[in-house]
GROMACS .gro file of C-alpha atoms in nm:
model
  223
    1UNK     CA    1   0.000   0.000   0.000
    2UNK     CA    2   0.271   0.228   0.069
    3UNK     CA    3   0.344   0.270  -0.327
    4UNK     CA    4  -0.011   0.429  -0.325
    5UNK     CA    5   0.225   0.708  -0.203
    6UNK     CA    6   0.478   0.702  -0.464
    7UNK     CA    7   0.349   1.007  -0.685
    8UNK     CA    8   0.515   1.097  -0.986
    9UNK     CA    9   0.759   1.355  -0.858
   10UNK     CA   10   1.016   1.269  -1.134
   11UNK     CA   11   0.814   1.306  -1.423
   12UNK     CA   12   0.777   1.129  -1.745
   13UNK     CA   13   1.154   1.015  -1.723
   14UNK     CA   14   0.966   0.766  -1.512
   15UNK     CA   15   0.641   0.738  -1.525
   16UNK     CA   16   0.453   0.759  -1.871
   17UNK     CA   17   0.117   0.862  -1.755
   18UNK     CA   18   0.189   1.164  -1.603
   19UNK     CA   19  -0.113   1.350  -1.450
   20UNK     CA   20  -0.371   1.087  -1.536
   21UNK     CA   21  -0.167   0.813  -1.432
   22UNK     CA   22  -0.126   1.031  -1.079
   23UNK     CA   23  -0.471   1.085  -1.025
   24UNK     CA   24  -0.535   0.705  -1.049
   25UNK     CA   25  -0.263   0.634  -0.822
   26UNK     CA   26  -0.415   0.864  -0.564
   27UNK     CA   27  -0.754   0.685  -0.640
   28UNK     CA   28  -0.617   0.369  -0.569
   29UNK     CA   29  -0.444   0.474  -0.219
   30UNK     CA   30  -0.776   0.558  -0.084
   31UNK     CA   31  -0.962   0.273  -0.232
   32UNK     CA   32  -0.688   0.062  -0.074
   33UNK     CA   33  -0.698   0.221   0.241
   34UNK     CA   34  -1.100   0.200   0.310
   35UNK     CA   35  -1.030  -0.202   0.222
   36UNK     CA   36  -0.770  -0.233   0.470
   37UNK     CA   37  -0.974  -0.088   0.748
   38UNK     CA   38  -0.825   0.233   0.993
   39UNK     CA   39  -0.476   0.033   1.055
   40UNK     CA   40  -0.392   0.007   0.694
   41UNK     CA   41  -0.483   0.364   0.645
   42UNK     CA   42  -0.242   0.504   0.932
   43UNK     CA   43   0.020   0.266   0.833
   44UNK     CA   44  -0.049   0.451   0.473
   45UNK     CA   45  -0.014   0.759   0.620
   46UNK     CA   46   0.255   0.704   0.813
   47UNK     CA   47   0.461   0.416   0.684
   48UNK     CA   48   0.793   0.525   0.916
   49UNK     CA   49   0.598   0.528   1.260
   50UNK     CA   50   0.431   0.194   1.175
   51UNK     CA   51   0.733  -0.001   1.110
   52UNK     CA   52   0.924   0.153   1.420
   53UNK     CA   53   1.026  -0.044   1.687
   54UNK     CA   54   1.039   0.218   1.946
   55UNK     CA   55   0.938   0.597   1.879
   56UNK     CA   56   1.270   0.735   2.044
   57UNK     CA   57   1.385   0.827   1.705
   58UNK     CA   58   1.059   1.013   1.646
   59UNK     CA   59   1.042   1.247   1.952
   60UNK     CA   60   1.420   1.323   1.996
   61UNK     CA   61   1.358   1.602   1.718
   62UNK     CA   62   1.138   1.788   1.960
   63UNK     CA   63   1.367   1.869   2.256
   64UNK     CA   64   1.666   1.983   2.015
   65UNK     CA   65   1.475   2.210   1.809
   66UNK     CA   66   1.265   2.383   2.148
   67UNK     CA   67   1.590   2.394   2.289
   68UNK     CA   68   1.822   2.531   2.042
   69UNK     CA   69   1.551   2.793   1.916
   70UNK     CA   70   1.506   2.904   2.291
   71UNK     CA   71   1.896   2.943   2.351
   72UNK     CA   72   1.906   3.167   2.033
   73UNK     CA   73   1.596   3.367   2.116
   74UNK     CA   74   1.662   3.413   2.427
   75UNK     CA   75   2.050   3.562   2.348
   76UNK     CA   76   1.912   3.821   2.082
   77UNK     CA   77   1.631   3.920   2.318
   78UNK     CA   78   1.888   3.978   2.596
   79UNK     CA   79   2.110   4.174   2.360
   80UNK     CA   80   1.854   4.386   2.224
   81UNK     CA   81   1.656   4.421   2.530
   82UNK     CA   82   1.375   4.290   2.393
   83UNK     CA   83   1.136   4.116   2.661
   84UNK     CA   84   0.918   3.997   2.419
   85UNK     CA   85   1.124   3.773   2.260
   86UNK     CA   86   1.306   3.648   2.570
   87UNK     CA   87   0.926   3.558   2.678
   88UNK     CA   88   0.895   3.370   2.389
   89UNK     CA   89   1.244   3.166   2.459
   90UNK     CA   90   1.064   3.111   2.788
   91UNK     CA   91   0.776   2.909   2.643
   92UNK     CA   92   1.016   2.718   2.418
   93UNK     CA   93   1.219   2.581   2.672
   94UNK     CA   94   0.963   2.471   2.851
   95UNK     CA   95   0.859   2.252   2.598
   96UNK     CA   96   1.170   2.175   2.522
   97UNK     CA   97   1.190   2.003   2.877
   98UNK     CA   98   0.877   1.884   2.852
   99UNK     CA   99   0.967   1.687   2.517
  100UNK     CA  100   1.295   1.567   2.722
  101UNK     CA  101   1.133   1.425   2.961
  102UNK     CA  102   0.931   1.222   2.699
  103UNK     CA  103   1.259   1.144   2.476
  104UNK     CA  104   1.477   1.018   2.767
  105UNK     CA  105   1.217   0.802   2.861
  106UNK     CA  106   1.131   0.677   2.555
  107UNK     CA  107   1.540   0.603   2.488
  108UNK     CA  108   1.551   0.407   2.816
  109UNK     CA  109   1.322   0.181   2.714
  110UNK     CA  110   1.448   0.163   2.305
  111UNK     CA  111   1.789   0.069   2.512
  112UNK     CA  112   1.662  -0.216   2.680
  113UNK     CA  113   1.466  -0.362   2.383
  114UNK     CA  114   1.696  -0.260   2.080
  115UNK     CA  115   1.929  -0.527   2.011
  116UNK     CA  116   2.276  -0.464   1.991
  117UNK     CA  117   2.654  -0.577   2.055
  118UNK     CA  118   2.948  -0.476   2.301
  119UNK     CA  119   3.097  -0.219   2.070
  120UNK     CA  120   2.775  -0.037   2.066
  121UNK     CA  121   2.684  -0.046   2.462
  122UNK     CA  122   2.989   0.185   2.582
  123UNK     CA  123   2.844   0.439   2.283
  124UNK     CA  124   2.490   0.383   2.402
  125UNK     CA  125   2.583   0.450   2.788
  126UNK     CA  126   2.713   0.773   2.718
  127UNK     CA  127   2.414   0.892   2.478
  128UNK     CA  128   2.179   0.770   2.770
  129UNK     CA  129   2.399   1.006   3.037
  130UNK     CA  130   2.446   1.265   2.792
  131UNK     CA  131   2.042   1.242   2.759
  132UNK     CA  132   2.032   1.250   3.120
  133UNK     CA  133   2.235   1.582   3.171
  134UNK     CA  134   1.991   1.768   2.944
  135UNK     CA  135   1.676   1.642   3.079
  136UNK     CA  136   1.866   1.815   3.401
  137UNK     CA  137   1.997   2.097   3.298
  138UNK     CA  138   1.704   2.161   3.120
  139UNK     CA  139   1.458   2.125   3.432
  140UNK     CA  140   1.733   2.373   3.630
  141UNK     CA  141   1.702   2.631   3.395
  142UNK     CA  142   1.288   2.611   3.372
  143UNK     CA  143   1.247   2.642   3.733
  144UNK     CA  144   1.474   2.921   3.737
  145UNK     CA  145   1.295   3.069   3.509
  146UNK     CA  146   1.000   3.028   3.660
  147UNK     CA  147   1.086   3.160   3.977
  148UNK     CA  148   1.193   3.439   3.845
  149UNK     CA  149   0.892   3.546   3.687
  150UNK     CA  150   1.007   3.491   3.351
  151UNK     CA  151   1.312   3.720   3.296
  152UNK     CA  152   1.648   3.710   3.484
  153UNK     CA  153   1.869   4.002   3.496
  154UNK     CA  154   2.210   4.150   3.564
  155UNK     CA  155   2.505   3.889   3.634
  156UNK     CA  156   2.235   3.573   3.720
  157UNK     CA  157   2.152   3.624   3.337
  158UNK     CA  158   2.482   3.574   3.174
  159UNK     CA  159   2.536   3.263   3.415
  160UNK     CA  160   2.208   3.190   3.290
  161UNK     CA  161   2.317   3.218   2.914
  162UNK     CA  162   2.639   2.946   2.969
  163UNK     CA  163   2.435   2.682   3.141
  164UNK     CA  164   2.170   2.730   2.830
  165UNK     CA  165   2.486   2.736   2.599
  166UNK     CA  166   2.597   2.415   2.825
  167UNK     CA  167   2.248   2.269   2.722
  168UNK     CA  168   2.363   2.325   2.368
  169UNK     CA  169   2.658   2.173   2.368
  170UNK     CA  170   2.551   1.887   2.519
  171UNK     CA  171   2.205   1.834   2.252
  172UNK     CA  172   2.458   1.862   1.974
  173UNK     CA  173   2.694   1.562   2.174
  174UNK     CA  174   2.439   1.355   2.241
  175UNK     CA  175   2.284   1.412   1.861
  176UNK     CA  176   2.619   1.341   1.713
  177UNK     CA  177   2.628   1.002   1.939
  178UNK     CA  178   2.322   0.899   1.810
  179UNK     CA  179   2.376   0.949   1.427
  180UNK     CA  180   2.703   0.750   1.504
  181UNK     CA  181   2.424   0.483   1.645
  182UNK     CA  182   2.258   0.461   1.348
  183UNK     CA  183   2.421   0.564   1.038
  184UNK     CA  184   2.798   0.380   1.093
  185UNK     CA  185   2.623   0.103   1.319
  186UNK     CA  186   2.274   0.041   1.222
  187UNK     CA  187   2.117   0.048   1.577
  188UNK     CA  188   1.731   0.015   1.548
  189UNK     CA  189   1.776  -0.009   1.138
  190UNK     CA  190   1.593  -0.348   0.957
  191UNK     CA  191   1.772  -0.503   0.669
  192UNK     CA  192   1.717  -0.386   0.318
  193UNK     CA  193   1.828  -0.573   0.036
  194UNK     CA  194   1.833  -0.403  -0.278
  195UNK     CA  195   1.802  -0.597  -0.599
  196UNK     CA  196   2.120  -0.427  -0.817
  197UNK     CA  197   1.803  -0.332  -1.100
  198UNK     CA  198   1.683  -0.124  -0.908
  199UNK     CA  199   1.475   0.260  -0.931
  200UNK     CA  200   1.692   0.441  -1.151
  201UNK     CA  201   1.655   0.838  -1.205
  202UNK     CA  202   1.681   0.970  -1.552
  203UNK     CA  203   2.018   1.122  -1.675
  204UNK     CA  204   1.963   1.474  -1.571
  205UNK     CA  205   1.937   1.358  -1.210
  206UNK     CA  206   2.222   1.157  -1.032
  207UNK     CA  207   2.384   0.924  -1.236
  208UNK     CA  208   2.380   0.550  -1.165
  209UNK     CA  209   2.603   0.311  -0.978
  210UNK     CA  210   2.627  -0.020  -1.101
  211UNK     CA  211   2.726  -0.329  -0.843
  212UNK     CA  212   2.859  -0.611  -0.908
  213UNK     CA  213   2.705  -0.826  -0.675
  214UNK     CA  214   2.311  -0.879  -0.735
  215UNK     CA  215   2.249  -0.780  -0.393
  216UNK     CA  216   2.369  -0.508  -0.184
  217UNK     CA  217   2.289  -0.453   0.188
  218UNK     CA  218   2.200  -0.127   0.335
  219UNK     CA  219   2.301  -0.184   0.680
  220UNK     CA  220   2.610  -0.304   0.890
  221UNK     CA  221   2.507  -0.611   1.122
  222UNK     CA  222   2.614  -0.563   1.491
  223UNK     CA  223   2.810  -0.840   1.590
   0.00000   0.00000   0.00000
């Protein structure tokens, strides 16, 4: 069902019907769908979520983006005086704690269900304290906040400013940690196997790589 998706975004390089051939597709996804029932719809929908084994990967977006757009915010709203703003950077890292709390959790229990070898556990045991450190420095710095009534001034604000830039420092460690999870080790990722004739783009796009083995494998097995 998930090629009910596929809509020709490439043109007639690949697809011959082009806009009829599109609206049947798209006629077809939602016939398909009311056969399946509600599950085959969302799993339509949402083909990623449905074929996740744990939805750690899904919500660690949440606290890195509240968290890096309050530090920012609330820096230019403290250099130009602007209360407003620094309000604003207020409300954002509130929910980017709140989202922390819901991504550290979730990673504790993707740790003790993922699979995965010796070489990875050292890696995973720092991402988890890394993870750990935010979710605390994060909760220091709302309360803080909040105690304050929303702004802090004077010297408390530029001690303020390195524990958020701390927080920063420690999202982008604990990011980089977990891309080296995934992409060099495959943590969480399902085998793939590629048949070497496979989707090609036309010329004007990337060119193609040929293989000489009739299968290739799109992830690294943990030993």
């Amino acid at each position: 069902m998930n090629n009910f998706l596929s809509f020709q975004i490439h043109g007639d390089a690949d697809h011959g019907g082009g806009i009829a051939e599109s609206v049947a597709s798209l006629l077809a996804f939602f016939e398909g769908t009311v056969t399946h029932g509600s599950g085959g719809f969302f799993s339509a929908i949402m083909p990623g979520l449905t074929s996740m084994d744990n939805i750690h990967p899904l919500l660690v977006h949440f606290p890195i983006a509240f968290l890096l757009a309050f530090f920012a915010l609330d820096v230019v709203g403290t250099l130009l005086k602007n209360p407003q703003w620094r309000s604003v950077a207020s409300w954002l890292l509130y929910l980017g704690t709140i989202a922390a709390v819901f991504t550290v959790t979730a990673g504790f229990l993707a740790a003790n269900t993922v699979a995965h070898g010796e070489n990875i556990h050292a890696i995973m045991e720092r991402h988890e304290y890394i993870g750990i450190s935010v979710l605390t420095l994060a909760t220091v710095l709302s309360l803080w906040r909040i105690k304050s009534g929303g702004l802090i001034q004077g010297g408390a604000n530029a001690l303020f400013i390195i524990l958020a830039a701390l927080l920063c420092v420690l999202l982008s460690l604990g990011a980089d940690l977990g891309g080296l999870m995934v992409y060099k080790y495959g943590v969480a990722v399902e085998v793939v196997i590629v048949p070497d004739n496979h989707h090609e783009h036309s010329s004007h796009e990337h060119p193609t790589h040929s293989c000489s083995d009739p299968f290739k494998f799109q992830r690294r097995f943990i030993a």
